[in-house]
Short mmCIF file of C-alpha atoms and ligand atoms in Angstrom, two decimals:
data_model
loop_
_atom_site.label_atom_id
_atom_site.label_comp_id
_atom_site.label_asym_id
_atom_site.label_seq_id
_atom_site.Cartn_x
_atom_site.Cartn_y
_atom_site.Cartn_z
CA UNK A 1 64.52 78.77 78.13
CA UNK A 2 65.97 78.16 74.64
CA UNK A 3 64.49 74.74 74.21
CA UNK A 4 60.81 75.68 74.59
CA UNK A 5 61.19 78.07 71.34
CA UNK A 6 61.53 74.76 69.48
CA UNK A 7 64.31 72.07 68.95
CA UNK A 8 65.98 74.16 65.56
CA UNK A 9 66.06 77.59 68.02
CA UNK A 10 68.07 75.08 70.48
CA UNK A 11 70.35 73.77 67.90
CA UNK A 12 71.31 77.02 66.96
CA UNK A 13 71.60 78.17 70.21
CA UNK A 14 73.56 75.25 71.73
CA UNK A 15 75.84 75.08 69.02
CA UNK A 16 76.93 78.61 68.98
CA UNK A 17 77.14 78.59 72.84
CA UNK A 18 79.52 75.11 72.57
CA UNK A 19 81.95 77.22 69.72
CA UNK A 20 82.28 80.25 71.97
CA UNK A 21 82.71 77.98 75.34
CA UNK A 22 85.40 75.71 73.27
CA UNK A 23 86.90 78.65 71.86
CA UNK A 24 87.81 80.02 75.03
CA UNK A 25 88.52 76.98 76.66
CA UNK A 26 91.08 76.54 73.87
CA UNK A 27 92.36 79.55 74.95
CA UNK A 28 93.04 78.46 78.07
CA UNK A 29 94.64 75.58 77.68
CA UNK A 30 96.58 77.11 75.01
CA UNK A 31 97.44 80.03 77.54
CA UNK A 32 98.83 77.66 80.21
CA UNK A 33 101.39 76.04 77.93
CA UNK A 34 102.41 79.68 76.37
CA UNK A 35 103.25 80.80 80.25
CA UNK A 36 106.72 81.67 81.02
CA UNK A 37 108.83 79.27 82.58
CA UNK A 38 110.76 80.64 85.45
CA UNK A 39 114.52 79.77 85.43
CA UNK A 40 116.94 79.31 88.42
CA UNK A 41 118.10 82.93 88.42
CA UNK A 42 114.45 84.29 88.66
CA UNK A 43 114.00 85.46 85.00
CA UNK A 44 111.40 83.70 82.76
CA UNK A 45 111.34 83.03 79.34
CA UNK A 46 108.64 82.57 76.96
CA UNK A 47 108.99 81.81 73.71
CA UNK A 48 105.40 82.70 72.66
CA UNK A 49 104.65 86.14 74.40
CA UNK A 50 106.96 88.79 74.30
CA UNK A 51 106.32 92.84 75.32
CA UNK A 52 105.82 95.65 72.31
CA UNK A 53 106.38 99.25 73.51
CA UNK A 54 104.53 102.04 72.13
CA UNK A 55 106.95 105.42 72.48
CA UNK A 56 104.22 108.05 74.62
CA UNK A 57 105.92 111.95 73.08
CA UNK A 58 105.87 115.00 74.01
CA UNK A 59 102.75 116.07 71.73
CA UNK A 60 103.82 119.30 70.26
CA UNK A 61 107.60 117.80 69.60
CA UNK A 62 107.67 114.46 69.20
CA UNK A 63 110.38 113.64 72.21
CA UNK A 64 109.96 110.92 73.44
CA UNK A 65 108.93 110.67 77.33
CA UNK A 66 108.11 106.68 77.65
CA UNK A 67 107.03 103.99 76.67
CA UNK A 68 103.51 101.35 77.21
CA UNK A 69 104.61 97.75 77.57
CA UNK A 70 101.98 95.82 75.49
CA UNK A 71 101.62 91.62 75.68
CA UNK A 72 102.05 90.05 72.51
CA UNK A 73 101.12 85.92 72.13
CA UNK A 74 102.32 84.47 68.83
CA UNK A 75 100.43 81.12 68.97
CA UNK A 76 102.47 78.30 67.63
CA UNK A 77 99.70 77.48 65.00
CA UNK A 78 97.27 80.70 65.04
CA UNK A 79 99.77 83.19 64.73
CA UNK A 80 99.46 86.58 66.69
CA UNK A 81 96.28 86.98 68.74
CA UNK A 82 95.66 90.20 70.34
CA UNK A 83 95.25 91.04 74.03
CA UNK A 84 91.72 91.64 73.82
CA UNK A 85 90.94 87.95 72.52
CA UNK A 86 92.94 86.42 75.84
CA UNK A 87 93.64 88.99 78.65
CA UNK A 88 89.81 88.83 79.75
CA UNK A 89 90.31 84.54 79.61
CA UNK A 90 93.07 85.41 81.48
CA UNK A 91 91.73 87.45 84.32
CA UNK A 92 88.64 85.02 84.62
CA UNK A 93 90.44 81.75 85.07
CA UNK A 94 93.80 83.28 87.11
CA UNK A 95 96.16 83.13 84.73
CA UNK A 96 97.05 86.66 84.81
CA UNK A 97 98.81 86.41 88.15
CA UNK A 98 101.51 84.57 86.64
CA UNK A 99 101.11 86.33 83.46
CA UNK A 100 101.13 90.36 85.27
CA UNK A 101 104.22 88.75 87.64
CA UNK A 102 106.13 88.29 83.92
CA UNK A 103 105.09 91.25 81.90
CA UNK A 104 105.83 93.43 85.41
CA UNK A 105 109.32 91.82 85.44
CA UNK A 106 109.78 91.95 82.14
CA UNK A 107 108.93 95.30 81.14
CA UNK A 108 111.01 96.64 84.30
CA UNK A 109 114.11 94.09 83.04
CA UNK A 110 113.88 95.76 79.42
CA UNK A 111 113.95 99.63 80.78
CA UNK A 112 117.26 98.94 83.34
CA UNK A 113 118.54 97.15 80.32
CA UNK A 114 117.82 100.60 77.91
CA UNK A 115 119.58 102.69 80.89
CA UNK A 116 122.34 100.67 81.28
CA UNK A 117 122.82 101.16 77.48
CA UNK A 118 121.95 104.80 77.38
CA UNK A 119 119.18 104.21 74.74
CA UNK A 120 117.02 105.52 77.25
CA UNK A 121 117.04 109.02 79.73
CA UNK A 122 117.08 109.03 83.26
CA UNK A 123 113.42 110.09 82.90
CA UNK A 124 112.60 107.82 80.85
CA UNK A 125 109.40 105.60 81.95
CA UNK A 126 108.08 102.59 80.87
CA UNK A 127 104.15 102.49 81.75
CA UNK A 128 102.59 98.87 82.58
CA UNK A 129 98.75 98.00 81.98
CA UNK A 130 98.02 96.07 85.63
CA UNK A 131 94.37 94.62 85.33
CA UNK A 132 91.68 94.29 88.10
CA UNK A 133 92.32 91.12 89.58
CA UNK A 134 96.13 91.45 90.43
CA UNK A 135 95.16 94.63 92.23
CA UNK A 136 93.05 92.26 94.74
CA UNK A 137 96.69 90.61 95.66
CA UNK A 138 97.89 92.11 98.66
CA UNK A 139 101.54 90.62 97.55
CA UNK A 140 101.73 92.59 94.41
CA UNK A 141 103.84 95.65 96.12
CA UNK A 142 106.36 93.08 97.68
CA UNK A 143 106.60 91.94 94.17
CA UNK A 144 106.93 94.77 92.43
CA UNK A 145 109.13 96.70 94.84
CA UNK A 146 111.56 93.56 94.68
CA UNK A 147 111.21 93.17 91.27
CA UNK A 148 112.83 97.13 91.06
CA UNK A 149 115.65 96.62 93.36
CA UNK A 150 116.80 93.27 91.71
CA UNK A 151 116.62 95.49 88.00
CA UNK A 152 118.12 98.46 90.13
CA UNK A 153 115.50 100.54 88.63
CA UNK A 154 113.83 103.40 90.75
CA UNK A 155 110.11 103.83 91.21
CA UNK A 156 109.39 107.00 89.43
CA UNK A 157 110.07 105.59 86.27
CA UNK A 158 107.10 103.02 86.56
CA UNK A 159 103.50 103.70 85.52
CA UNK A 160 100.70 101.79 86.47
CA UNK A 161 98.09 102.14 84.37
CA UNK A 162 94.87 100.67 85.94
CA UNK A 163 90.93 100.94 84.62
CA UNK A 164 88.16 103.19 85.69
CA UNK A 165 86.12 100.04 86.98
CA UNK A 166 89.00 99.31 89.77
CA UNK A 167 88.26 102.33 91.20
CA UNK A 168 84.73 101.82 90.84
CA UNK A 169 84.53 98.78 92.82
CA UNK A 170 87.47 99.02 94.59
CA UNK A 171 87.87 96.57 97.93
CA UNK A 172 90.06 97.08 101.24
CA UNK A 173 92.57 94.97 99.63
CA UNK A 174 92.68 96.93 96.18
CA UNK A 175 92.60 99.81 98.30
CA UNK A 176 95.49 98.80 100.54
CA UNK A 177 97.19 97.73 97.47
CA UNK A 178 97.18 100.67 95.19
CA UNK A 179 98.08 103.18 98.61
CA UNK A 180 101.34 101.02 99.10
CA UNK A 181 102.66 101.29 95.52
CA UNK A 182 102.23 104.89 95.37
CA UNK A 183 103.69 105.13 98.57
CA UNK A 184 106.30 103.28 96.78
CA UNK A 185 106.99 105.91 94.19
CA UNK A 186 105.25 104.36 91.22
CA UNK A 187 102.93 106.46 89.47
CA UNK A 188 99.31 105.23 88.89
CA UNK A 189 97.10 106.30 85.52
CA UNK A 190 94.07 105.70 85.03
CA UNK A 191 93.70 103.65 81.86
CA UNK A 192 90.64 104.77 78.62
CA UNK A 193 89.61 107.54 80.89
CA UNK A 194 86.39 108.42 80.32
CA UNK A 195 84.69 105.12 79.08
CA UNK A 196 83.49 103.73 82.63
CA UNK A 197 81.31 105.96 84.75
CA UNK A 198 84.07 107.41 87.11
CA UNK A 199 83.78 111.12 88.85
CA UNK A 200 85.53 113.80 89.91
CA UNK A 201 85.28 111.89 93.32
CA UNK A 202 86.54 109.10 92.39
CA UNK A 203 89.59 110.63 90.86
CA UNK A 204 90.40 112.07 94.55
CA UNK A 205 89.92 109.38 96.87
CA UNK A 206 92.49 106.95 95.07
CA UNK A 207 96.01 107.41 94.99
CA UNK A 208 95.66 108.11 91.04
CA UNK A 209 98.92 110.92 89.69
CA UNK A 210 97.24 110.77 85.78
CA UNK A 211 94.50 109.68 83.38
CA UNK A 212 94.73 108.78 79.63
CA UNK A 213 92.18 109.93 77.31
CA UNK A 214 90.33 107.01 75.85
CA UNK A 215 90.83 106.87 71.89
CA UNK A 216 87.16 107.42 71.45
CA UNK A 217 87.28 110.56 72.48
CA UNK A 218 90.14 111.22 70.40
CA UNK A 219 89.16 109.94 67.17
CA UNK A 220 86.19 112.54 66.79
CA UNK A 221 88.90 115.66 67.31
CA UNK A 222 88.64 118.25 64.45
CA UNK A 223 85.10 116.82 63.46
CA UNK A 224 82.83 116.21 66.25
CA UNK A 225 82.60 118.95 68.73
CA UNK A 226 81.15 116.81 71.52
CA UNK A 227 84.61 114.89 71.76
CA UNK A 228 86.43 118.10 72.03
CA UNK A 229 84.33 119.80 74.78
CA UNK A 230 84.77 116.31 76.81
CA UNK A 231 88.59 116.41 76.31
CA UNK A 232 88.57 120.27 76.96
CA UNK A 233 86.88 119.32 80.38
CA UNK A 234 88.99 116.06 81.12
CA UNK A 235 92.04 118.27 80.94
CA UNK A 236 90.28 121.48 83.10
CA UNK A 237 89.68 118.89 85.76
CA UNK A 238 93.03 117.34 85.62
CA UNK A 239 95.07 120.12 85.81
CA UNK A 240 92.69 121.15 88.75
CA UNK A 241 93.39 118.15 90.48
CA UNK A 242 97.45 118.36 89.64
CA UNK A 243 96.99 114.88 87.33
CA UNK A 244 99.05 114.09 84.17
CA UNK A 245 97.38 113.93 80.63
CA UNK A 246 97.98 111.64 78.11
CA UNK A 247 95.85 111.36 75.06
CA UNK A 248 96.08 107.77 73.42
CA UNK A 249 95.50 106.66 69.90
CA UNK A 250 96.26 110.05 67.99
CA UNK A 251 96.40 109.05 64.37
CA UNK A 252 96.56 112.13 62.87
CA UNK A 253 97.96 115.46 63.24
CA UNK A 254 94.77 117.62 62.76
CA UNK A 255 93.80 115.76 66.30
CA UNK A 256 97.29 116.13 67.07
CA UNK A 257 96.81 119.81 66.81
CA UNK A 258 93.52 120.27 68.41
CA UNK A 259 94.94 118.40 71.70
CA UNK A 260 97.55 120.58 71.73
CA UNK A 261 95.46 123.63 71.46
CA UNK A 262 93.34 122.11 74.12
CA UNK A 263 96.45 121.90 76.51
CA UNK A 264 97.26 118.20 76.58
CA UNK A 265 101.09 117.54 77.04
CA UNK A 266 101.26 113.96 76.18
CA UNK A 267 100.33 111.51 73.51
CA UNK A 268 100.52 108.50 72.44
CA UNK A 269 99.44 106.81 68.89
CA UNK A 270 99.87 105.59 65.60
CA UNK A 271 101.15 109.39 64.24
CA UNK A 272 104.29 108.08 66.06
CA UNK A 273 104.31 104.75 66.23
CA UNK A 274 102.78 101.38 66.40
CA UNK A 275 103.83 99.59 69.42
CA UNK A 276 106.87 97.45 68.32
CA UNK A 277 109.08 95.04 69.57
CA UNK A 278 112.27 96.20 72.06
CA UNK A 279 115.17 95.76 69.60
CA UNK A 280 113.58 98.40 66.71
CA UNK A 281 112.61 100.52 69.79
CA UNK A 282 116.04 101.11 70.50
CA UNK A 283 116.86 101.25 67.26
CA UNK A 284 114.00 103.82 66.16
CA UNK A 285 113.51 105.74 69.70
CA UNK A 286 117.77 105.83 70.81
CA UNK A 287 118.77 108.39 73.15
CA UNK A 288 121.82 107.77 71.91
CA UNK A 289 120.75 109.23 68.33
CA UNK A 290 118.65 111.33 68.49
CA UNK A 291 121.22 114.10 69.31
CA UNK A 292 120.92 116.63 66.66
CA UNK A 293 124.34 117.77 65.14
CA UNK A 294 124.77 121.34 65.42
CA UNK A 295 124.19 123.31 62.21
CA UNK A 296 128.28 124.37 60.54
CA UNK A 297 128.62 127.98 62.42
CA UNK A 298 126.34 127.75 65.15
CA UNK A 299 128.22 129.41 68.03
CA UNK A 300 129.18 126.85 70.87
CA UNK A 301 127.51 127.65 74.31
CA UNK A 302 128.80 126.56 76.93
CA UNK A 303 127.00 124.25 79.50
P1 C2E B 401 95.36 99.83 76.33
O1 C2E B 401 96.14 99.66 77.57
O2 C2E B 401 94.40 100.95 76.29
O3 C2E B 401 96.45 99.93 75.18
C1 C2E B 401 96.32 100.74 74.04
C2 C2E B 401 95.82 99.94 72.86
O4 C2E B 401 95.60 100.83 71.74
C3 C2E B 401 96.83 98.91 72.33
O5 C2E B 401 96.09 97.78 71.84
C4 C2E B 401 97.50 99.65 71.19
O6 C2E B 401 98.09 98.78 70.23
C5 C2E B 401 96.33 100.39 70.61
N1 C2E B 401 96.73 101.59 69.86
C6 C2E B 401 97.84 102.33 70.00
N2 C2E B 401 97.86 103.39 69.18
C7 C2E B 401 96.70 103.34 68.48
C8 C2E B 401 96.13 104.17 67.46
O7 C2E B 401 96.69 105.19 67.07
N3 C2E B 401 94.93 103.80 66.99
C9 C2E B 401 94.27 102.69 67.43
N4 C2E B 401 93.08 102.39 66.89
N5 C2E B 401 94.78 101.88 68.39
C10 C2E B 401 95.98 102.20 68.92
P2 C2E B 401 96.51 96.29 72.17
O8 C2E B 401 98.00 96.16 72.20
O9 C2E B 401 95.73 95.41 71.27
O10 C2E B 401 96.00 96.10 73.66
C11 C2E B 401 94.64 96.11 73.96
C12 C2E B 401 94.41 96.13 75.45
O11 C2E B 401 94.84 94.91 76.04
C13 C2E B 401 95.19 97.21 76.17
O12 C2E B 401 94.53 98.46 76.01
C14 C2E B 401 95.16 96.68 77.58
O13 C2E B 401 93.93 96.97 78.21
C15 C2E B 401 95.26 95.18 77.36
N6 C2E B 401 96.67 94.76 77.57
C16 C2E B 401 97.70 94.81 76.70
N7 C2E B 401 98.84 94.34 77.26
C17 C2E B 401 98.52 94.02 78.55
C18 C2E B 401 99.26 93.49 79.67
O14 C2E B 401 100.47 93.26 79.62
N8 C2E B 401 98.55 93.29 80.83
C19 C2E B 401 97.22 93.56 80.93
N9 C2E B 401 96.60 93.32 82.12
N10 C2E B 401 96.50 94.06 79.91
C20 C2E B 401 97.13 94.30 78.73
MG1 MG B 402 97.15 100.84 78.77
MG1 MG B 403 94.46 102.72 77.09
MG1 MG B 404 92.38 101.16 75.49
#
């Protein structure tokens, strides 16, 4: 009880309580008006959040393999806030159905787009962060597997990158859920691997095809020993249960280096790139240019 520790204890308390409450109530309401408005031909534009897409390379090369869709909000007055200040607001008052519905179609719109255009390989994937609570609705595969045959996109070039704690507490429903996109073709990641307290176990009895490394892990790489011996066993375990690596915010290339010596295939980071917005992707991460010229005299082999 903060008011029996005296009426200045209570002040303090209550008015730091009220700022945090209106902050994220501000949030909300701010959120609601910032939500996409869905137009007669089933698209939906927002002018206030758009997608960035961070390239995920090949680690040792630098190819590029795909892409993670990130939400932007630019607030009409506040400017940019991140996903961390309004995805959890989000998830705790609804708002990321509608909000996971757009990004999902979004993200899947922007990669048929990138095909059509060639900017992109066949192989190409663009991986999509899908958070807790639209896992417990048992419409999200009719959605999503519509949402692919309107874009003409196939399956197994969409990850699903879901957290440790959904597997954790996973329901019937999330359950049911995450079985019928896989069966789908989608691939499903597990998201900061390594922060919540999954197993082995836990790992096998969902329909899981990856993990990525949490940052944390990553950052210590080339200085603290501890972080390499858990990445060293992350990627023993994977590759024991047939599971995809990718190793996410590598920022420089000694930890670039030590992944690579430690087997990972995949990363993702700011030694690449910052997530950015879908016109300098193309630009920057173009199929179309990144075809090396052949050297004057290099003999011609056929193909
Ligand atoms: P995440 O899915 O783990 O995404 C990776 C985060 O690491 C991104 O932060 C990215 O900008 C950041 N990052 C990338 N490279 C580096 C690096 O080299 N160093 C460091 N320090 N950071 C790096 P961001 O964009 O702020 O997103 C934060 C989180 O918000 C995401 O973490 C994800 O959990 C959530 N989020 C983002 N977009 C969506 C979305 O569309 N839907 C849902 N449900 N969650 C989203
Ligand atoms: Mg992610
Ligand atoms: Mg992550
Ligand atoms: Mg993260």
């Amino acid at each position: 009880q903060a008011k029996s520790e005296g009426p200045g204890k209570w002040t303090m308390f209550d008015s730091s309580m009220h700022q945090r409450v209106r902050e994220r109530v501000d949030i909300e309401v701010d959120l609601r008006k910032a939500l996409p408005a869905e137009t007669s031909d089933g698209s939906a534009v927002s002018p206030q959040l758009h997608l960035a897409y961070q390239p995920i390379v090949e680690l040792r090369t630098g190819g590029l393999l795909g892409a993670e869709a990130l939400i932007r909000w630019n607030h009409p007055t506040r400017g940019a806030i991140p996903p961390g200040a309004f995805i959890p607001i989000a998830e705790d008052t609804g708002l990321i159905a509608k909000i996971g519905r757009w990004v999902l179609r979004e993200s899947v719109r922007q990669l048929a787009e990138w095909r059509r255009t060639g900017t992109v390989t066949d192989d190409f994937w663009v991986s999509v962060n899908v958070s807790p609570r639209q896992l417990r609705d048992p419409h999200l595969p009719d959605v999503l597997a519509s949402t692919l045959t309107d874009y003409g996109v196939p399956p197994r070039v969409v990850v699903l990158e879901i957290t440790e704690s959904v597997m954790i507490d996973a329901s019937a429903v999330t359950d049911e859920v995450l079985r019928q996109m896989r069966e789908l073709g989608v691939r499903i990641v597990v998201d900061d691997f390594g922060t919540g307290y999954s197993a082995l176990g836990y790992l096998r009895r969902h329909p899981v095809t990856g993990v990525k490394i949490d940052r944390a892990f990553v950052r210590g790489l080339g200085v603290d020993a501890e972080d390499e011996e858990i990445v060293r066993a992350v990627t023993a375990m994977s590759s024991a249960l047939g599971l995809t690596v990718v190793a996410e915010g590598v920022e420089t290339p000694t930890q670039q280096g030590v992944l690579a010596e430690l087997g990972v295939v995949m990363g993702q980071g700011m030694l690449w790139s910052a997530p950015i917005g879908p016109a300098r992707f193309g630009e920057r991460w173009s199929a179309l240019r990144s075809v090396p010229a052949l050297p004057p005299g290099s003999p011609v082999v056929p193909s």
